[in-house]
Each structure stands twice: as structure tokens, then as C-alpha cells.
CSV table of C-alpha atoms in Angstrom, one decimal:
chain,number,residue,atom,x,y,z
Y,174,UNK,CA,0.0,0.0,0.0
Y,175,UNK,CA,1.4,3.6,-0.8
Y,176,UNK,CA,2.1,6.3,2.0
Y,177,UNK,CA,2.4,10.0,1.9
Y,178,UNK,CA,5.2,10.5,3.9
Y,179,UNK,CA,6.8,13.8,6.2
Y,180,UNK,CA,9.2,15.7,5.0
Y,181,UNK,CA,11.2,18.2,7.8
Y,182,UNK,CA,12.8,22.0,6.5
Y,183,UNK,CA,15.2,22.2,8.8
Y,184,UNK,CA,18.3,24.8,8.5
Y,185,UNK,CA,20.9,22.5,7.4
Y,186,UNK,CA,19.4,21.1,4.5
Y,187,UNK,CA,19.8,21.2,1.3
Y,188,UNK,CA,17.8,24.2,-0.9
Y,189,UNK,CA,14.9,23.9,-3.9
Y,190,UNK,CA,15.8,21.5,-6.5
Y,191,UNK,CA,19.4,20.4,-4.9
Y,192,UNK,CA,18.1,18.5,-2.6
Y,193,UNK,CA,17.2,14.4,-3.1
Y,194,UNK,CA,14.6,15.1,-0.6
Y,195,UNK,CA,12.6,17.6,-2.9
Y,196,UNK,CA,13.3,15.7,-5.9
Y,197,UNK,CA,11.9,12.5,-4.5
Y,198,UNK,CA,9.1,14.5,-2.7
Y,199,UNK,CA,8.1,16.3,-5.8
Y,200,UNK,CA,8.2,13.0,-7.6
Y,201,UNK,CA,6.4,11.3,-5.5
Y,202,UNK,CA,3.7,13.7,-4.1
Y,203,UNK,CA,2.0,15.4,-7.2
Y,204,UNK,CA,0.5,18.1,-4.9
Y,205,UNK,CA,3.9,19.4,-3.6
Y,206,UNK,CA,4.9,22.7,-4.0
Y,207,UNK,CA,8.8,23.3,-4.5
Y,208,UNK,CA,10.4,26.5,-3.1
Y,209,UNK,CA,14.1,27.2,-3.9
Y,210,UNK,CA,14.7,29.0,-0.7
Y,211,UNK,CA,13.5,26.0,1.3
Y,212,UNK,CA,16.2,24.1,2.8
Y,213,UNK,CA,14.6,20.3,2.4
Y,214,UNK,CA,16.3,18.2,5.0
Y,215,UNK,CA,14.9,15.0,6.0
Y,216,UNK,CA,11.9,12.7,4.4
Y,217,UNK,CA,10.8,10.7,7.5
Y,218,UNK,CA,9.1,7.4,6.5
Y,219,UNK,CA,7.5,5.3,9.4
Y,220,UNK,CA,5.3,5.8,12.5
Y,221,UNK,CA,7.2,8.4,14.5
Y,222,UNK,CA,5.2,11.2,16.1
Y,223,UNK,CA,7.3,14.2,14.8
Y,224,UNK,CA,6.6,13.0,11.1
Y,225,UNK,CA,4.5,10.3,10.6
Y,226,UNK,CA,3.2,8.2,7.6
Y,227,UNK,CA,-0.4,8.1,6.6
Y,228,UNK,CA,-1.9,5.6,4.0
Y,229,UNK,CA,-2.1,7.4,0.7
Y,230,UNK,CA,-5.6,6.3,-0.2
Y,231,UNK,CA,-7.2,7.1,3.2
Y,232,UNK,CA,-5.1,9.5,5.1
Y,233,UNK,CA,-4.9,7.3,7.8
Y,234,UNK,CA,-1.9,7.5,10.0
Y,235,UNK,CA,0.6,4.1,9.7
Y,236,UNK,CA,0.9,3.7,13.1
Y,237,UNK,CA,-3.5,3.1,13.4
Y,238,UNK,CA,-3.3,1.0,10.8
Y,239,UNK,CA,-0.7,-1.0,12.3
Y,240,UNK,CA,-2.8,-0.9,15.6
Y,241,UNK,CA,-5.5,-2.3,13.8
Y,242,UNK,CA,-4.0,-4.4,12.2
Y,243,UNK,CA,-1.0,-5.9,14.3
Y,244,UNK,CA,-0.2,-9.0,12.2
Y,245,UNK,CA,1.2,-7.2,9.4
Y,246,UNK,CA,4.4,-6.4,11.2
Y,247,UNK,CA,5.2,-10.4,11.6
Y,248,UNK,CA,5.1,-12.2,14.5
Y,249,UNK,CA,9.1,-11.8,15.5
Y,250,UNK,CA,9.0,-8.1,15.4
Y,251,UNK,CA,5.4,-8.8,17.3
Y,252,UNK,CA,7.5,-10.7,20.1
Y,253,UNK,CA,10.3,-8.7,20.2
Y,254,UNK,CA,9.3,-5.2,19.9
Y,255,UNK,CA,5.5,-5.1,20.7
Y,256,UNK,CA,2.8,-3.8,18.2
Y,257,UNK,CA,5.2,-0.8,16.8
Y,258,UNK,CA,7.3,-0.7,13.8
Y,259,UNK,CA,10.9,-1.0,15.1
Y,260,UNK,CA,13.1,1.8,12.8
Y,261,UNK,CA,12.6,4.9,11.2
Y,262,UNK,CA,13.5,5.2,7.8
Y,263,UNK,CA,14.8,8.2,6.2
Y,264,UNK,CA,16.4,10.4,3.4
Y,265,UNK,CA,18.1,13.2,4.3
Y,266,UNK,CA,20.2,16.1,2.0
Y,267,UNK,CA,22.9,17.7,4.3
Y,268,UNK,CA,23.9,21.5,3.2
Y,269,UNK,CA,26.2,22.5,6.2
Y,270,UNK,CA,27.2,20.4,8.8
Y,271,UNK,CA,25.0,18.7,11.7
Y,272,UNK,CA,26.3,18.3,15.2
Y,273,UNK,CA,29.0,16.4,16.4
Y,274,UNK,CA,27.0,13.9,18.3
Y,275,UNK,CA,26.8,10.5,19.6
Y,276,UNK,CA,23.6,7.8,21.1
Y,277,UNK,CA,23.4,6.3,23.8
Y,278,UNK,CA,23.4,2.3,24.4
Y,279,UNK,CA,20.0,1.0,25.7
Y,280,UNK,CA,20.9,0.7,28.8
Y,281,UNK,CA,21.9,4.5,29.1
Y,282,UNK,CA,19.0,5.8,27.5
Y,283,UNK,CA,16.7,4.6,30.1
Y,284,UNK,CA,18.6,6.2,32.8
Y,285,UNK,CA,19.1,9.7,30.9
Y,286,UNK,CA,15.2,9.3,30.1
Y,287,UNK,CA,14.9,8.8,33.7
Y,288,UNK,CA,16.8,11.6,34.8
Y,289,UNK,CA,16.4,14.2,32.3
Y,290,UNK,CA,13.1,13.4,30.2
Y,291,UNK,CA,13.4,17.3,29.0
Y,292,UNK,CA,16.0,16.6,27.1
Y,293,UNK,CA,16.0,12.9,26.3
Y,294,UNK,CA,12.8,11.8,25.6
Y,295,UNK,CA,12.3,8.8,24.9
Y,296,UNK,CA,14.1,5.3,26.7
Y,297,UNK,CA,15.2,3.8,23.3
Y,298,UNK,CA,18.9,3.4,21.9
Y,299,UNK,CA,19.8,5.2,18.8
Y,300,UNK,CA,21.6,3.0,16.3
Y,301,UNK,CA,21.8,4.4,12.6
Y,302,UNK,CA,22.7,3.3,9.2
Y,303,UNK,CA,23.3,5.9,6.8
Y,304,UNK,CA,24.1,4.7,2.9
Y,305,UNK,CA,25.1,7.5,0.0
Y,306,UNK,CA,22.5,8.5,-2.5
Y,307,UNK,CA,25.1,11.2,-3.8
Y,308,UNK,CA,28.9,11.3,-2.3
Y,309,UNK,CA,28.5,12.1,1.3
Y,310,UNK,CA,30.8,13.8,3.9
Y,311,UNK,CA,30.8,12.3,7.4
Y,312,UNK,CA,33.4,12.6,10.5
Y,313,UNK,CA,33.0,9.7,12.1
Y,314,UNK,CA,35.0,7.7,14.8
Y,315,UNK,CA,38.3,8.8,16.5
Y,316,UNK,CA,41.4,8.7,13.4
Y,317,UNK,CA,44.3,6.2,14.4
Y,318,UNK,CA,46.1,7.8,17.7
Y,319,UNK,CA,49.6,8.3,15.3
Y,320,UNK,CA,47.2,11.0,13.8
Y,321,UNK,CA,46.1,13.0,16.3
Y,322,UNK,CA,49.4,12.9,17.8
Y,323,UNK,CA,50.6,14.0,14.4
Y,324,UNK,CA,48.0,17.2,14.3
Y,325,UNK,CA,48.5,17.8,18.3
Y,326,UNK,CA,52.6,18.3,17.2
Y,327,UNK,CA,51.9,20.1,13.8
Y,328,UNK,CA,49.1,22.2,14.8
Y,329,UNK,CA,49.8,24.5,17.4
Y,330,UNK,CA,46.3,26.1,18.0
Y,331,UNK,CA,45.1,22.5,18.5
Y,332,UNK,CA,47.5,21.8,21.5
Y,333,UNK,CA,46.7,25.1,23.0
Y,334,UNK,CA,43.0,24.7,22.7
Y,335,UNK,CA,43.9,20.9,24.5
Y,336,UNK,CA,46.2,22.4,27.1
Y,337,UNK,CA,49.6,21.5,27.5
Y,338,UNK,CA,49.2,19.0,30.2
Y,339,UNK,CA,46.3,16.9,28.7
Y,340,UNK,CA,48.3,17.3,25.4
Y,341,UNK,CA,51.9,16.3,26.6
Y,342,UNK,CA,50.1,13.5,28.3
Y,343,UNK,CA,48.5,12.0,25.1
Y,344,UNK,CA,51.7,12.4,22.9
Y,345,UNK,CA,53.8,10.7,26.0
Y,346,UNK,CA,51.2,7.0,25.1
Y,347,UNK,CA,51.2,4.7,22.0
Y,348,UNK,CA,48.0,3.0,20.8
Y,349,UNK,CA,49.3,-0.4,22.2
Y,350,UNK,CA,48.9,1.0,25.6
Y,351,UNK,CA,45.7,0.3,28.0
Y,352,UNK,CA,46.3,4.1,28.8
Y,353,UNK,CA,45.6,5.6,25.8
Y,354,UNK,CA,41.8,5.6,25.5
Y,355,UNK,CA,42.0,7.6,29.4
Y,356,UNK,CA,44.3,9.9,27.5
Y,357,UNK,CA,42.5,10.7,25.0
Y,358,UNK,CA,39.1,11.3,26.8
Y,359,UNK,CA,41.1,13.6,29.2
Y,360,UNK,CA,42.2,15.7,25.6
Y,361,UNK,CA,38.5,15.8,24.5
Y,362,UNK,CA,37.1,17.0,27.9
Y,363,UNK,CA,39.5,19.4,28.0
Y,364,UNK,CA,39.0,20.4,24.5
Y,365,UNK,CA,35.2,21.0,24.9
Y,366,UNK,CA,35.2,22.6,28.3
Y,367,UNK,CA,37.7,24.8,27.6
Y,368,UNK,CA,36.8,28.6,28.1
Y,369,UNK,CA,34.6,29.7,24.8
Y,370,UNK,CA,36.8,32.6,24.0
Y,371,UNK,CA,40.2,30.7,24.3
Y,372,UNK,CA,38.3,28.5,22.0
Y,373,UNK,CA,37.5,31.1,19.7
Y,374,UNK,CA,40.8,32.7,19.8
Y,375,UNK,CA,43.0,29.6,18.8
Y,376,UNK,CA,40.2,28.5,16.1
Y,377,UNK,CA,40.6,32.5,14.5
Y,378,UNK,CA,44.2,32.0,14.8
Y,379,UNK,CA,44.3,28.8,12.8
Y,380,UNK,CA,41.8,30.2,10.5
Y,381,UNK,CA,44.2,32.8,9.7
Y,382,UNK,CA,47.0,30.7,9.0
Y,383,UNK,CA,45.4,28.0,7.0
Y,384,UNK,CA,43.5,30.9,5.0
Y,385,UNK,CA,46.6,32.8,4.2
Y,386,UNK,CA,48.2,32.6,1.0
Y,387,UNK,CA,50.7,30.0,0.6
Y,388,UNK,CA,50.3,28.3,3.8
Y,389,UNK,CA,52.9,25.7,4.3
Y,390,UNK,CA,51.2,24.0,6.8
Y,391,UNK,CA,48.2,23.6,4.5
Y,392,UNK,CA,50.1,23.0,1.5
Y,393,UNK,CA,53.0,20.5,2.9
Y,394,UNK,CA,50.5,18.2,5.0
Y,395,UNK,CA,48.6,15.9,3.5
Y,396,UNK,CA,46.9,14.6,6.6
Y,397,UNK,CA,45.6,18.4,7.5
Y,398,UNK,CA,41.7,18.6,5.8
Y,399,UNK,CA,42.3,22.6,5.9
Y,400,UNK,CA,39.4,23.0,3.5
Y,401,UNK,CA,36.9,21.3,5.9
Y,402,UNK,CA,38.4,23.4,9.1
Y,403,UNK,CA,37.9,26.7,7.1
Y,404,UNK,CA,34.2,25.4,5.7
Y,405,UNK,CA,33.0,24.4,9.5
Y,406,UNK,CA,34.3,27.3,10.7
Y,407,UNK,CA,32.4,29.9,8.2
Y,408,UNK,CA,29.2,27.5,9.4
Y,409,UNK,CA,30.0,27.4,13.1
Y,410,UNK,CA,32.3,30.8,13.8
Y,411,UNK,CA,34.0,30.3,16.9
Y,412,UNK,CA,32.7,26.2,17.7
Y,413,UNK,CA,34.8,24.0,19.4
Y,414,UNK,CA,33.1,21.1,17.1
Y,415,UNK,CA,35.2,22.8,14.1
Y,416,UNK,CA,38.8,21.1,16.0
Y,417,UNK,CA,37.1,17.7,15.6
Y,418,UNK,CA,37.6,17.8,12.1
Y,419,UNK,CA,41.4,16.9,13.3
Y,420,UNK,CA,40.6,14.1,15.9
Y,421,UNK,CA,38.0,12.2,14.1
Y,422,UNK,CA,37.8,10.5,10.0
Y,423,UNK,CA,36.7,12.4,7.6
Y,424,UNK,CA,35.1,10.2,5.0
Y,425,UNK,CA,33.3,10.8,2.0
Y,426,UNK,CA,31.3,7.6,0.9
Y,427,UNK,CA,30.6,6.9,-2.7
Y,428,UNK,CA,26.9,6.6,-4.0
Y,429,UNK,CA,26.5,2.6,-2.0
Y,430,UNK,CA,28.8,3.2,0.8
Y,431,UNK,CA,27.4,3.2,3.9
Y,432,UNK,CA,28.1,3.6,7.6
Y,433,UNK,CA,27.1,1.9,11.0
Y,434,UNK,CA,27.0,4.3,14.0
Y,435,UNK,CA,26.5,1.8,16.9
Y,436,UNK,CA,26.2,3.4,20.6
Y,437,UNK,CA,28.6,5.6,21.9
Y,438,UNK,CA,30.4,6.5,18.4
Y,439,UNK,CA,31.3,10.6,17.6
Y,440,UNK,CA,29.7,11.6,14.2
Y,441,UNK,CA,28.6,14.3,12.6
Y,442,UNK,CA,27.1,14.6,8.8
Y,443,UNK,CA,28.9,17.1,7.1
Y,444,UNK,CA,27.4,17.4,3.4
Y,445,UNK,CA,25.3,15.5,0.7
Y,446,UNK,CA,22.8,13.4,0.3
Y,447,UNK,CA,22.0,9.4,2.1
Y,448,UNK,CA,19.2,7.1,2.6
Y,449,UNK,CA,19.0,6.7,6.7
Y,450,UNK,CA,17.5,4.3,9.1
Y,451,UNK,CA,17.7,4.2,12.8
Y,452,UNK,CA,15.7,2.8,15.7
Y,453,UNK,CA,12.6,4.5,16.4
Y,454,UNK,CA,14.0,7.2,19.0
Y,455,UNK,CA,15.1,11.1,19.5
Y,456,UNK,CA,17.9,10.3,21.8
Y,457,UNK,CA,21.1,12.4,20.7
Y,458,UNK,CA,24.0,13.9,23.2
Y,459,UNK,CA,25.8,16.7,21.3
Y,460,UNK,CA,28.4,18.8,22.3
Y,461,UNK,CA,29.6,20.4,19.2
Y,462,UNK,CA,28.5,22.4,15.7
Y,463,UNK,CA,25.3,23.6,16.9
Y,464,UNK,CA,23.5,25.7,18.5
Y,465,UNK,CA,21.2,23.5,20.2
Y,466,UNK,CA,21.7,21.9,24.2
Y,467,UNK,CA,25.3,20.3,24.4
Y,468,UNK,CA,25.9,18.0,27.0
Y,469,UNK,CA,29.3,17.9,27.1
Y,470,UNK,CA,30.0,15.8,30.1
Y,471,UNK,CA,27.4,13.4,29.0
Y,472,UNK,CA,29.0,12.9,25.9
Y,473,UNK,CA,32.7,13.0,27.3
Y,474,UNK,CA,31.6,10.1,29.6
Y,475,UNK,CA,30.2,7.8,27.4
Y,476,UNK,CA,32.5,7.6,24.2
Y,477,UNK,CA,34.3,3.9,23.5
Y,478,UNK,CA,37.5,6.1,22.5
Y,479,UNK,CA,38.2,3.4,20.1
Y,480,UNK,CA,40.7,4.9,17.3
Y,481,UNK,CA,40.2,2.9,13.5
Y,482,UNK,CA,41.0,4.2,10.1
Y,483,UNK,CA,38.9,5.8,8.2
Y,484,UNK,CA,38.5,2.5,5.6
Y,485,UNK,CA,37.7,0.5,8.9
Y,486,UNK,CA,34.2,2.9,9.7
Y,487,UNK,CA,32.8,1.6,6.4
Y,488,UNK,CA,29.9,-0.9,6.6
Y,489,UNK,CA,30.0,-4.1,3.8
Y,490,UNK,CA,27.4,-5.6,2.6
Y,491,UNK,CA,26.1,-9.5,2.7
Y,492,UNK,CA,24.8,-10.8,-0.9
Y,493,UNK,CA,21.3,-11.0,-1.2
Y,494,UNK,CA,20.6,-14.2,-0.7
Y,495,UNK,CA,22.1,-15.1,-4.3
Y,496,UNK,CA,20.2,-12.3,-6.1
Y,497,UNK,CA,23.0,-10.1,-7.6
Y,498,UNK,CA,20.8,-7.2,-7.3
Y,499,UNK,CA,20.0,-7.1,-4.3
Y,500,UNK,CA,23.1,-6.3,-1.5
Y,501,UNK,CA,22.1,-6.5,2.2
Y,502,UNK,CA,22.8,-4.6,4.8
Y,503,UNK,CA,22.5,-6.1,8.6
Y,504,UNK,CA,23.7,-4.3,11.3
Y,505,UNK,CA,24.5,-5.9,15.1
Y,506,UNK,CA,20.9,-4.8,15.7
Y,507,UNK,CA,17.7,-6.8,15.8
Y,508,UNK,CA,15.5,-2.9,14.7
Y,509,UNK,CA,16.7,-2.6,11.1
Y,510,UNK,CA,17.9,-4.0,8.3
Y,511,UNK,CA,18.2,-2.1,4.3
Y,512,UNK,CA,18.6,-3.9,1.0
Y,513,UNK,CA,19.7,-2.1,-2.1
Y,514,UNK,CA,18.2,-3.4,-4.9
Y,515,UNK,CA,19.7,-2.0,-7.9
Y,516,UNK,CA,19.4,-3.3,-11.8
Y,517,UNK,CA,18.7,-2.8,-15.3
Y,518,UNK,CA,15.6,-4.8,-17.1
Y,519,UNK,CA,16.8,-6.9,-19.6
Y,520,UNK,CA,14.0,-6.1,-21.5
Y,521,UNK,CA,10.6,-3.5,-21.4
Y,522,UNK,CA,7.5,-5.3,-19.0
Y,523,UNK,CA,9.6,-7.1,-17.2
Y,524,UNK,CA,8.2,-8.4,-14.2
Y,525,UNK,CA,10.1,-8.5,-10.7
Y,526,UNK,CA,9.5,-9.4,-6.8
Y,527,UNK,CA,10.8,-7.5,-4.3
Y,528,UNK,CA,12.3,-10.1,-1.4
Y,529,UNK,CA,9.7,-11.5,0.9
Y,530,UNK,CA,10.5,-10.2,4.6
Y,531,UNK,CA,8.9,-12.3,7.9
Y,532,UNK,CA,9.0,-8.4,8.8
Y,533,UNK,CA,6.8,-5.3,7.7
Y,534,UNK,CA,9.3,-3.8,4.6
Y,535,UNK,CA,9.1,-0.3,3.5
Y,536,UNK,CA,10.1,0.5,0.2
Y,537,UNK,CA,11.2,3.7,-1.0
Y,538,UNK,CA,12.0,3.8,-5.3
Y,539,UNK,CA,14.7,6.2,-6.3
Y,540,UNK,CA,14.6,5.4,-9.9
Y,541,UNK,CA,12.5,3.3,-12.3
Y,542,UNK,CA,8.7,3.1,-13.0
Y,543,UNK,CA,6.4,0.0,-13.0
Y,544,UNK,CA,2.9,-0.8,-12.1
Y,545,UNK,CA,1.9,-3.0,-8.7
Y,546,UNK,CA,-2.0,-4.1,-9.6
Y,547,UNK,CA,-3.8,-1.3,-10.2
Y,548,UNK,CA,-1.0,1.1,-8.7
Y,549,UNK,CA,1.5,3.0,-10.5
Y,550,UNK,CA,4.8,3.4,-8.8
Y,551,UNK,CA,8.0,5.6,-9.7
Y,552,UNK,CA,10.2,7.7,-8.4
Y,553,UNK,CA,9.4,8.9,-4.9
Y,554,UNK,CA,6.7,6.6,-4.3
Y,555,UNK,CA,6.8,4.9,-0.9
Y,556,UNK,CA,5.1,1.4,-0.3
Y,557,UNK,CA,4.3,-0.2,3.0
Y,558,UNK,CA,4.8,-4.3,2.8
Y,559,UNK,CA,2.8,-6.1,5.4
Y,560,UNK,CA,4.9,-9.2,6.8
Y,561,UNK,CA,5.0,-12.1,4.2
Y,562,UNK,CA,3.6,-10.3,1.2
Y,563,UNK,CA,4.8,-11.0,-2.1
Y,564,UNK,CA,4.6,-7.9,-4.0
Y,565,UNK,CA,5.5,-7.8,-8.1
Y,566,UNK,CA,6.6,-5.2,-9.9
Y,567,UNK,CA,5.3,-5.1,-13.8
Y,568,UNK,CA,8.6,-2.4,-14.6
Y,569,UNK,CA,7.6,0.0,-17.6
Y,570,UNK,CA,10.8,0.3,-19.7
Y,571,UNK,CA,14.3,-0.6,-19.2
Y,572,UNK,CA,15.9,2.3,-17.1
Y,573,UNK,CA,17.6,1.4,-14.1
Y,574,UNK,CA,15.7,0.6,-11.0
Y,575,UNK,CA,16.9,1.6,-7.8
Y,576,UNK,CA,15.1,0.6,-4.5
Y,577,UNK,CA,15.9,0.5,-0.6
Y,578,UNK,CA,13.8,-1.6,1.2
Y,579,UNK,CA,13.6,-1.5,5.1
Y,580,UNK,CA,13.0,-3.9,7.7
Y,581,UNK,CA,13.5,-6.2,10.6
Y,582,UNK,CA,15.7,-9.6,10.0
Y,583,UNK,CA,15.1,-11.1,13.1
């Protein structure tokens, strides 16, 4: 069945006709009315109250229908995670860059619920999956330790924004060493509680330097992403969140790439365009590029300080249960899973079945066009599965299909 699905205007998104949200919500929704000067952020497909689904025949909101109608989720998400659907599913178009932020584990969620239900909401974890539509710009996860030593020795503004006891105390450890993670939470708490204005002057002063012409420290060091500093820094003047660009990956993933943020991970989406699903919750700790709440010690407290590579943040895919055109993406989470499913008809009205799920699927089409029964569906269009249903796709002509399907692989 076909949903009209939310769409959220928030500041950071993408404007008009740049954005994939706009382009699939204008595809998708004939009665949409696109404005250039509207940043289009996030298209919000599921049962959440801030944005919810309704059936696009009825009106009817997802989450009644589900009520209603409780066997259509399956009876494992059923047992497991009550009469609800489990994940939000989501595109989103990035402009400038969105918090550094992190989510808490179960466990912790309940108890910052508990305690502070003003700002964390709900008692759910957080876990996201975010695959490129378009290449997309993400920090995420602390670089190798040898690099933030490097930046700490060849960045002077950095190590006086640290301190030079925290500082000394990091470059005097090697990676091998139990001591290293304490070493480096004791550099990032005294990064992000240092005094605003010190903060502001070092960040001005590196600004400066990396801006000025013929920079050797820009030009000479590979490892230094100057650019980035200098773009977060005209987005966030004066944010201690723009010096994370030098203690955590920058990656830009390639349209398929995609990235697992488990609990307890730094990340922050920096620019371009990715499908997203999470479990169904509102729980974010940030403490830097924003000018929302940051809950520095919160966050401080409950990082894993683990240091990869940038190549090591990247999520693989699992085949698709022999189906080359289908690639599956299961996380170390029972509340989502995505498939791409990506081809090329061999030939015009050819028919196809989208995988059968035990779970309630939603599937979102990026590209192609093809009937279901008496529906038509294309670019845009958004389908709830019910658990077990086969659905078949009559395709109209032989352009390349591209479809993400959601659900629970329990």
C-alpha cells in the first residue's frame, strides 16, 4: 500500500531542487509545492510522532493501521518489539554540517530518560545506518592515535585549545597501551570545556594561517583537511566542534557506501545526500557544531575512544541471498535492516519481486517506474509491505531501478 510520507525543512538542508529530498518528494507527491529558498532536510518514512506516515488512499496515520491491524508487522517483530514498527526510515540532503553527536546504548537511555526526560525523551537506543544516494561527507570515529598525535605536534592552535598538560600526556602513550583511551578522553574534555573565548581565539588563529596565501602547513600536509576546518568554521564561527575535524575520519562515501554508528560513536554529517535508518527514537547527546543543548560531560563520559581508520568505519554488505541485485545490509541490531536493490531490465515489461520479509518492509524507489495491480509506482513513491507479502513489480521500460527496502531480519 502507498504512504504520503513527512518531509522536515530544517536549517541545514539542502535548498529547492538540490536537494534528493525535494526531488523525491516532488516525484512522488504530485501536490507538492517546491520553493528554492526552502532548505529540504529529511523525508521521514515510518510511525514516528514528529513525522508520521499516513496511508495514501485514506489519510490514515501508519501507526493506526498498524494498531489495527498488528499482524502485518510479523510475529518476531510482534514478540520482540511489541505492536510498533521497530526503525525509522529516512532520506536526508545535508547543506552544512549537523552536530557532532553521539547515542546512547540502551541501557543508558533509560537512565538519561529517567533523569532528564526534557531533554532525552524517549528510553530507546539510537543506532543508525546511513548509505550515499550522492557522495557524502561524514566525520566519524576517533582517526588512528599516530594521527592525532601528528595534528597535536603540527598544529599548534590545537594543542593550546587541548592544554599542554592533557596534550603532553597523550603524545607521551602509543595506541598499544591500555592508557591511551583515558588519554584521550582527558584531551577531548579538556578540548570541549575549555573557556569559549580561548576557543575562539586559537580556532581564529588557525583560521588565519590556513586561509593565508601560501600556507605551508596547508600545503605541505597531507593529513591536515584545511578546507573542511575553514568550511565548518564559516558554518559554526568560533565552535569547538570545528577542532574535531582533526581528531575524528573524515570520509566521503561513494553513492552505495554506507556507515554503521552503533552506541557511543562521535559523528557528525557534514554534506550530501543518504538514505538513513535508525531505531525508532530522539535520543542524541551533542556537544559540538550547533547551536542547540550540548551535554558535554554526557558525551565526554560515554565515548568507547576506540581509534580505527577511516577504511575501517565503512559498513560491507552480505549478498542478497544469491540475487545479484539485491546487497544486504544487517547491522549488530535486531531494529533494522536495508537492501539495495539495484538493476537494469533486460528487456521493457519485465516483471520483478521485491524479497519477501517475515518483517513489515518499506520501500522507497529512487529510480525506475512500474505498475503493482492497479497502482503505479516511480520515483518517490513509498510502499508499506505487510509481513510475508509478495509484491510484483510489472517495470515500464528498461531504465535502471533503484530501490531501498527497510525492515526487521530477526
Amino acid at each position: 500500500m502507498e504512504l504520503k510520507c513527512a518531509y522536515q525543512t530544517y536549517h541545514w538542508g539542502r535548498p529547492g531542487s538540490s536537494s534528493a529530498v525535494a526531488q523525491l518528494v516532488a516525484a512522488g507527491q504530485p501536490e507538492f509545492t517546491l520553493s528554492e529558498e526552502t532548505p529540504y532536510a529529511e523525508l521521514w518514512m515510518g510511525t514516528h510522532g514528529s513525522g508520521p506516515s499516513v496511508l495514501a488512499s485514506s489519510g490514515q496515520p501508519l501507526a493506526d493501521y498498524i494498531r489495527e491491524n498488528p499482524q502485518v508487522l510479523g510475529e518476531r517483530v510482534l514478540a520482540k518489539f511489541g505492536v510498533q514498527l521497530p526503525y525509522l526510515f529516512k532520506v536526508l540532503s545535508v547543506n552544512t554540517a549537523l552536530s557532532i553527536q553521539a547515542h546512547p546504548s540502551k541501557s543508558h537511555a533509560e537512565e538519561l530518560h529517567a533523569a532528564r526526560p526534557t531533554v532525552y525523551k524517549d528510553p530507546n537506543h539510537k543506532p543508525e545506518m546511513a548509505l550515499a544516494l550522492t557522495p557524502f561527507e561524514a566525520l566519524c570515529g576517533f582517526r588512528p592515535l599516530e594521527e592525532i598525535q601528528h595534528f597535536l605536534k603540527a598544529v599548534p592552535e590545537l594543542s593550546a585549545a587541548v592544554g599542554a598538560e592533557p596534550a603532553a600526556a597523550l603524545l607521551a602513550v602509543s595506541a598499544a597501551e591500555p592508557a591511551a583511551r583515558d588519554r584521550l578522553r582527558d584531551c577531548l574534555q579538556a578540548l570541549m570545556t575549555r573557556e569559549p573565548a580561548e576557543i575562539g581565539r586559537q580556532l581564529d588563529s588557525l583560521v588565519a594561517r590556513l586561509s593565508a596565501p601560501g600556507d605551508s602547513a596547508a600545503a605541505s600536509d597531507p593529513l591536515l583537511p584545511a578546507e573542511l576546518v575553514l568550511r565548518l568554521s564559516q558554518q559554526y564561527p568560533g565552535d569547538v566542534g570545528c577542532f574535531c575535524a582533526l581528531l575524528l575520519n573524515r570520509l566521503i562515501l561513494q553513492p552505495g557506501q554506507a556507515l554503521f554508528l552503533g552506541p557511543n560513536e562521535p559523528h557528525a554529517y557534514l554534506a550530501g545526500d543518504c538514505i538513513e535508518i535508525m531505531a525508532c527514537s530522539d535520543n542524541v547527546v551533542r556537544a559540538g557544531l550547533t547551536p542547540k543543548f550540548k551535554d558535554v560531560a554526557t558525551l565526554v563520559s560515554m565515548l568507547t575512544y576506540e581509534c580505527r581508520t577511516a577504511a575501517q568505519q565503512l559498513f560491507l554488505p552480505t549478498s542478497g541471498g544469491g540475487d545479484e541485485r539485491v546487497q544486504v545490509f544487517q547491522p549488530p541490531v535486531p531494529d533494522f535492516s536495508l537492501a539495495k536493490i539495484q538493476f537494469v531490465p533486460e528487456m521493457e515489461n519485465t516483471e520483478y519481486t521485491v524479497p519477501v520479509r517475515d518483517s513489515a518492509s518499506l520501500l522507497l524507489v529512487v529510480s525506475g517506474s512500474a505498475t503493482s495491480g492497479a497502482t503505479v509506482v516511480g520515483r518517490g513513491s513509498v510502499l508499506f509491505v505487510p509481513a510475508n507479502e509478495k509484491v510484483t513489480l510489472r517495470l515500464a521500460g528498461r531504465q535502471e531501478v533503484l530501490m531501498f527496502q527497510a525492515f526487521c531480519q530477526l
